[in-house]
Coordinates of C-alpha atoms and ligand atoms in Angstrom, one line a residue:
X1 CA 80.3 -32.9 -5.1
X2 CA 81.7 -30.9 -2.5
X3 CA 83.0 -27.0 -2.3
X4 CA 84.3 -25.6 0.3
X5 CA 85.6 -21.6 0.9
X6 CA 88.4 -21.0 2.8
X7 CA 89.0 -16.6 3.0
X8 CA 92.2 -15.9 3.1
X9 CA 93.1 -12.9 5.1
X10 CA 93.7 -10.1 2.6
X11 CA 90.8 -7.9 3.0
X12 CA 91.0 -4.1 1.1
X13 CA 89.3 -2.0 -1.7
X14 CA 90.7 -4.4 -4.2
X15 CA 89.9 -7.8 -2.9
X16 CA 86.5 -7.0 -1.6
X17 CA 86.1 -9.4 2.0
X18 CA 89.6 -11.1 0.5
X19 CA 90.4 -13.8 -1.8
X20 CA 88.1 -17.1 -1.7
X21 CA 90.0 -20.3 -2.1
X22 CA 88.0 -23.1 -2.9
X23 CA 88.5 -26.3 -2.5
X24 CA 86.5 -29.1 -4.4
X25 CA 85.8 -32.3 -3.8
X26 CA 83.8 -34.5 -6.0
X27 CA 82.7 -36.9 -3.6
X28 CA 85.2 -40.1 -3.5
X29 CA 88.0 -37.9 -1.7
X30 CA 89.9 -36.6 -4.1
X31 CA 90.1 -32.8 -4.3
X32 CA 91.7 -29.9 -6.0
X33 CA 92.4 -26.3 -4.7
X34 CA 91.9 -23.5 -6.9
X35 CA 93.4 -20.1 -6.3
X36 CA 95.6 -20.7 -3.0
X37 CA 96.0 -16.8 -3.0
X38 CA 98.8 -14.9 -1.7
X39 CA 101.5 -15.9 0.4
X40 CA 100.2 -16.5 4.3
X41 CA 101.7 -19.0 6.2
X42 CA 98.0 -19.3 8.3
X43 CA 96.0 -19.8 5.3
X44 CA 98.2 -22.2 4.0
X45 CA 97.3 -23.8 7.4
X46 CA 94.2 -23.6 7.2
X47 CA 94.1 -25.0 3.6
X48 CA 96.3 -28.4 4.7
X49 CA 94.0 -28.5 7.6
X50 CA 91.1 -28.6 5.1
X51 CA 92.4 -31.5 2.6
X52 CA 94.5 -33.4 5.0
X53 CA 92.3 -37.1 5.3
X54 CA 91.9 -36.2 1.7
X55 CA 93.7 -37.1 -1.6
X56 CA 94.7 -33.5 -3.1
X57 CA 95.8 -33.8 -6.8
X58 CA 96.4 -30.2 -8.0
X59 CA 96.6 -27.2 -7.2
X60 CA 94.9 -24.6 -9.7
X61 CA 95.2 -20.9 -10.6
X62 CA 92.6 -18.4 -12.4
X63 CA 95.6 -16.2 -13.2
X64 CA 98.8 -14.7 -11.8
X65 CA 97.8 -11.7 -10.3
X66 CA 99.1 -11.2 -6.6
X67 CA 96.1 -11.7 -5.1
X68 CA 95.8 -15.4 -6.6
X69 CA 98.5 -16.9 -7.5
X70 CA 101.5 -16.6 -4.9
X71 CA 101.0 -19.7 -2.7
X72 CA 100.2 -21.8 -5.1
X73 CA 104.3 -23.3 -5.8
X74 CA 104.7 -23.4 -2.2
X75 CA 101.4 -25.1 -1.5
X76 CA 101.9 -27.7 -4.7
X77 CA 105.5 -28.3 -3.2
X78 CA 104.0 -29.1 0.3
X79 CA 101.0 -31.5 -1.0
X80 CA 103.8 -32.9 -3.4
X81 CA 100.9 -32.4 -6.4
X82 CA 101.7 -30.1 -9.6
X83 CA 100.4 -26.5 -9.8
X84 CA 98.6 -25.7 -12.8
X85 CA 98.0 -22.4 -14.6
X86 CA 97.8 -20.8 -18.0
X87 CA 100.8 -19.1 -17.7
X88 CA 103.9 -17.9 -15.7
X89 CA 103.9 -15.0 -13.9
X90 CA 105.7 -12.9 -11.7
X91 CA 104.8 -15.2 -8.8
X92 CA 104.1 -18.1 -10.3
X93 CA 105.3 -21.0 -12.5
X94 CA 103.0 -23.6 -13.0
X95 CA 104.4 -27.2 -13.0
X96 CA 101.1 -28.0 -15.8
X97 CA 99.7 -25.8 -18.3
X98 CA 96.3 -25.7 -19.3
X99 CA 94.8 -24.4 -22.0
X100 CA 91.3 -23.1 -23.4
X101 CA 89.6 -27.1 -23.6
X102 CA 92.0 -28.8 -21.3
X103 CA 90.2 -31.2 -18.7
X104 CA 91.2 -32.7 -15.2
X105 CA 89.9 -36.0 -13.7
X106 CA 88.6 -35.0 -10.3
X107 CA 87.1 -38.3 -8.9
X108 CA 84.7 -39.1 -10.9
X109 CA 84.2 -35.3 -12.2
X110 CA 85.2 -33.6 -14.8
X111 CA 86.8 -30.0 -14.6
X112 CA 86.9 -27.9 -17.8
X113 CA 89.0 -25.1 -18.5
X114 CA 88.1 -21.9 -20.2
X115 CA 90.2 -19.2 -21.5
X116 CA 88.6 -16.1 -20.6
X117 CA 90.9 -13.2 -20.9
X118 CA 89.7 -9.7 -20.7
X119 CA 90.9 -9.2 -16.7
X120 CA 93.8 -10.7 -17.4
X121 CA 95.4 -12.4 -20.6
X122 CA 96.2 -15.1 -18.8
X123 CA 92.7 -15.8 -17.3
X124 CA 90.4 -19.4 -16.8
X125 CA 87.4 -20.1 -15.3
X126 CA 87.1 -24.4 -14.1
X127 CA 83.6 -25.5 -14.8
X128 CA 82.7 -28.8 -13.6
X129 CA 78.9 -29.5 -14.1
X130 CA 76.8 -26.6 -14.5
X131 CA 79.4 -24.5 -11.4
X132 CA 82.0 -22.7 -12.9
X133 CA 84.8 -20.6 -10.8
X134 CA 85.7 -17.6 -12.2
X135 CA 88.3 -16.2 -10.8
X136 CA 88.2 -12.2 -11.4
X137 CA 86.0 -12.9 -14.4
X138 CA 83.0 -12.5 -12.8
X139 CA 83.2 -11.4 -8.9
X140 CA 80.4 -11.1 -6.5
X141 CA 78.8 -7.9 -5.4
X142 CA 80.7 -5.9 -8.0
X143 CA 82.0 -5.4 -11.6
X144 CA 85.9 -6.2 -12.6
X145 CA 88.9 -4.0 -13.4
X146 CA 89.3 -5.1 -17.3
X147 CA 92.7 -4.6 -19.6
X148 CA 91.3 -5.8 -22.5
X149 CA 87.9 -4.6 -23.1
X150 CA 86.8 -6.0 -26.5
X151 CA 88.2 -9.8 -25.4
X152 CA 86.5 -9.3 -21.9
X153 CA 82.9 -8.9 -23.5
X154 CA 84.1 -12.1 -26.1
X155 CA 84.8 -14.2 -22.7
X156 CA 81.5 -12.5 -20.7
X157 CA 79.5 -13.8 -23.8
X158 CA 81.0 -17.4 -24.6
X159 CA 79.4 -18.3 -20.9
X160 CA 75.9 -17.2 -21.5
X161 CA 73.2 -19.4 -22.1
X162 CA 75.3 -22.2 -21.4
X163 CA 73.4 -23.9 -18.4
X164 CA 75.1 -22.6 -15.5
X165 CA 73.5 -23.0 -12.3
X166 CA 76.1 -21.5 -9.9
X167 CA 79.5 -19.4 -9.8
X168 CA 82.0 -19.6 -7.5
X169 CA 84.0 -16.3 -7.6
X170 CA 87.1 -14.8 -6.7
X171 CA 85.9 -12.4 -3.9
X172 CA 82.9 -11.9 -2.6
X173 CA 79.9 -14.4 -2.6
X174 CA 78.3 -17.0 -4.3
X175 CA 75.8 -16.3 -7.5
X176 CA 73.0 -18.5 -8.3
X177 CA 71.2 -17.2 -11.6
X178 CA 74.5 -17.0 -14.0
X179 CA 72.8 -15.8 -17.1
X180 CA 71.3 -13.2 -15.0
X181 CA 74.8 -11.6 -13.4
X182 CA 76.5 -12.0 -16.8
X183 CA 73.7 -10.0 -18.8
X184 CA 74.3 -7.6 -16.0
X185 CA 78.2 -7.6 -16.4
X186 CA 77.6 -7.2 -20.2
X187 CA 74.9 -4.6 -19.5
X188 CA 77.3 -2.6 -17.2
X189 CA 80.2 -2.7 -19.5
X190 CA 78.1 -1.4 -22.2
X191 CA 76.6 1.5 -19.9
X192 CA 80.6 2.6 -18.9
X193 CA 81.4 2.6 -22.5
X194 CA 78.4 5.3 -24.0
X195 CA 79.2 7.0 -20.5
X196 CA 82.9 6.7 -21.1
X197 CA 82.4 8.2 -24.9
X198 CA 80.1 10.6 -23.8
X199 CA 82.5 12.3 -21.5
X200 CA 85.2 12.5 -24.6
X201 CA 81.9 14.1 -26.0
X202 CA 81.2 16.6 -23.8
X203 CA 85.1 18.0 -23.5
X204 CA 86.9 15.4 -21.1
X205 CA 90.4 14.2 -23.0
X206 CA 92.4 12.6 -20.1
X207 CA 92.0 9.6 -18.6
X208 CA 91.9 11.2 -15.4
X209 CA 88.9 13.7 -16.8
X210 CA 87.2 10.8 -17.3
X211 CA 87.3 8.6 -14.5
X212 CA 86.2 12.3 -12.5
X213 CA 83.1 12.3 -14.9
X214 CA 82.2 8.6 -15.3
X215 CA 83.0 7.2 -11.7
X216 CA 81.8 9.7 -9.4
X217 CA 79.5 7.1 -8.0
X218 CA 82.9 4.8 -7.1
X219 CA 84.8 5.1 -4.0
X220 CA 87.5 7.1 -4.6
X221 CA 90.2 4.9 -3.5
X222 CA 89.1 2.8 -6.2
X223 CA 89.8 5.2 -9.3
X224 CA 93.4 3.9 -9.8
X225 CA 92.0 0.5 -11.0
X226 CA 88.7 2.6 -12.6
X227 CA 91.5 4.3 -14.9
X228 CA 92.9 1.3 -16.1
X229 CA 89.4 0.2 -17.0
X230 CA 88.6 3.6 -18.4
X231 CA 92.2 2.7 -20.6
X232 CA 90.4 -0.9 -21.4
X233 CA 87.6 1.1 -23.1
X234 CA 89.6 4.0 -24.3
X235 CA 91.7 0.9 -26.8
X236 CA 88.2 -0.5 -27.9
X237 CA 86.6 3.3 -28.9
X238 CA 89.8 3.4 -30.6
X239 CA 89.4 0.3 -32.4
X240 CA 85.7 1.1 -33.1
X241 CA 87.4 4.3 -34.8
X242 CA 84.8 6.4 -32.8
X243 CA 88.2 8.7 -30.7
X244 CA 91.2 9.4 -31.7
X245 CA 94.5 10.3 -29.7
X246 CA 96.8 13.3 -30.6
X247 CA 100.3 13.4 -30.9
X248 CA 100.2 14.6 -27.0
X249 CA 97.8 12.0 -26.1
X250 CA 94.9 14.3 -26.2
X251 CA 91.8 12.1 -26.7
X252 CA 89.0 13.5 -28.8
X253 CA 86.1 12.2 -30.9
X254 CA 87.6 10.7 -34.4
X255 CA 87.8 12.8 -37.2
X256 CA 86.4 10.6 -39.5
X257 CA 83.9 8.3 -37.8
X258 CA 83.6 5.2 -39.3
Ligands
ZN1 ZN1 91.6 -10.9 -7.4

């Protein structure tokens, strides 16, 4: 088996070093690209470069988000293969859907798809052996801007103890030790959460207080997408019945903790 990184050339606070595509190739030629990323004619290039003597058969997406997803129509329609994804979305329409369970022959390999929404609803991670890509699941070098908390931590937790031996991310680099990094991701999200609760605690009741309290340690020009995490956690207090929002959206501890 073969994987290969091509960076495409969208570098900023929110992509880390930019998104990684990958391409794989199990061996006897035939390969699939998984999250083309966003429109560029030179990385498209530099993708057909890549599989050209190959026999491309799909072109696969983690989820819709900008970063991801925007290339992978045109890309499919040049390669004349189908794109696949879990979903549409505002820049994509996949030609195949997959679905939590559904497989793809690569070669002689099989690829696996998960469901694993918590960064997105309409997130997979591919695992073929013991490598899985993860998309924005799991990113290297740094934790994830979550929308839905409680079904992030579900999806952080199916993957563990699963014999993984490698993850190919979204951005950033490679991780060897899988059980390790997603302890750490569960660890961290359950760290942000008392911190996040414990700020309601000691007076803060805007979102905005809190990412001040909680994420002083984060690069500033990172808050907008700490907020929406913050929000992530805010729903899952909620639904833990530990805060409560007024009628003016004040947050405050519940009334009635349950
Ligand atoms: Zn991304």
């Amino acid at each position: 088996m073969r994987i290969e990184r091509v960076l495409a050339n969208n570098p900023g606070p929110f992509t880390g070093p930019g998104t990684n595509t990958w391409l794989l190739d199990d061996g006897t030629g035939q390969v699939v690209v998984i999250d083309p990323g966003p429109v560029d004619t030179s990385h498209m290039e530099s993708i057909l470069q890549k599989v050209s003597g190959r026999e491309p058969i799909g072109v696969l997406v983690t989820h819709t988000h900008s970063d991801h997803a925007p290339l992978a129509n045109p890309l499919a329609r040049e390669l004349e293969i189908p794109a696949y994804g879990h979903a549409i979305g505002p820049e994509f329409d996949p030609d195949l859907l997959l679905d939590d369970g559904s497989t793809l022959v690569v070669g002689e390999s099989r690829l696996e798809v998960i469901h694993t929404p918590g960064h997105a609803d309409d997130h997979l991670c591919f695992r073929v052996g013991n490598v899985l890509f993860t998309g924005d699941h799991i990113i290297g070098g740094s934790s994830v801007m979550v929308e839905d908390m409680g079904r992030y931590l579900v999806s952080l937790a199916r993957l563990q103890g699963t014999g993984l031996t490698r993850l190919h991310p979204g951005h950033g680099d490679d991780m060897e030790d899988p059980d390790r990094v997603i302890d750490w991701y569960i660890a961290h999200r359950r760290q942000r959460h008392e911190e996040i609760y414990e700020a309601i605690w000691s007076g803060a009741s805007s979102t905005a207080e809190i990412v001040e309290k909680v994420y002083s340690d984060v690069d500033r020009a990172l808050h907008p997408l700490a907020a929406r995490s913050v929000e992530a956690h805010l729903t899952l207090l909620r639904d833990q019945g530990r805060i409560a929002l007024s009628a003016d959206g004040t947050i405050m501890l519940s009334p009635n903790p349950t």
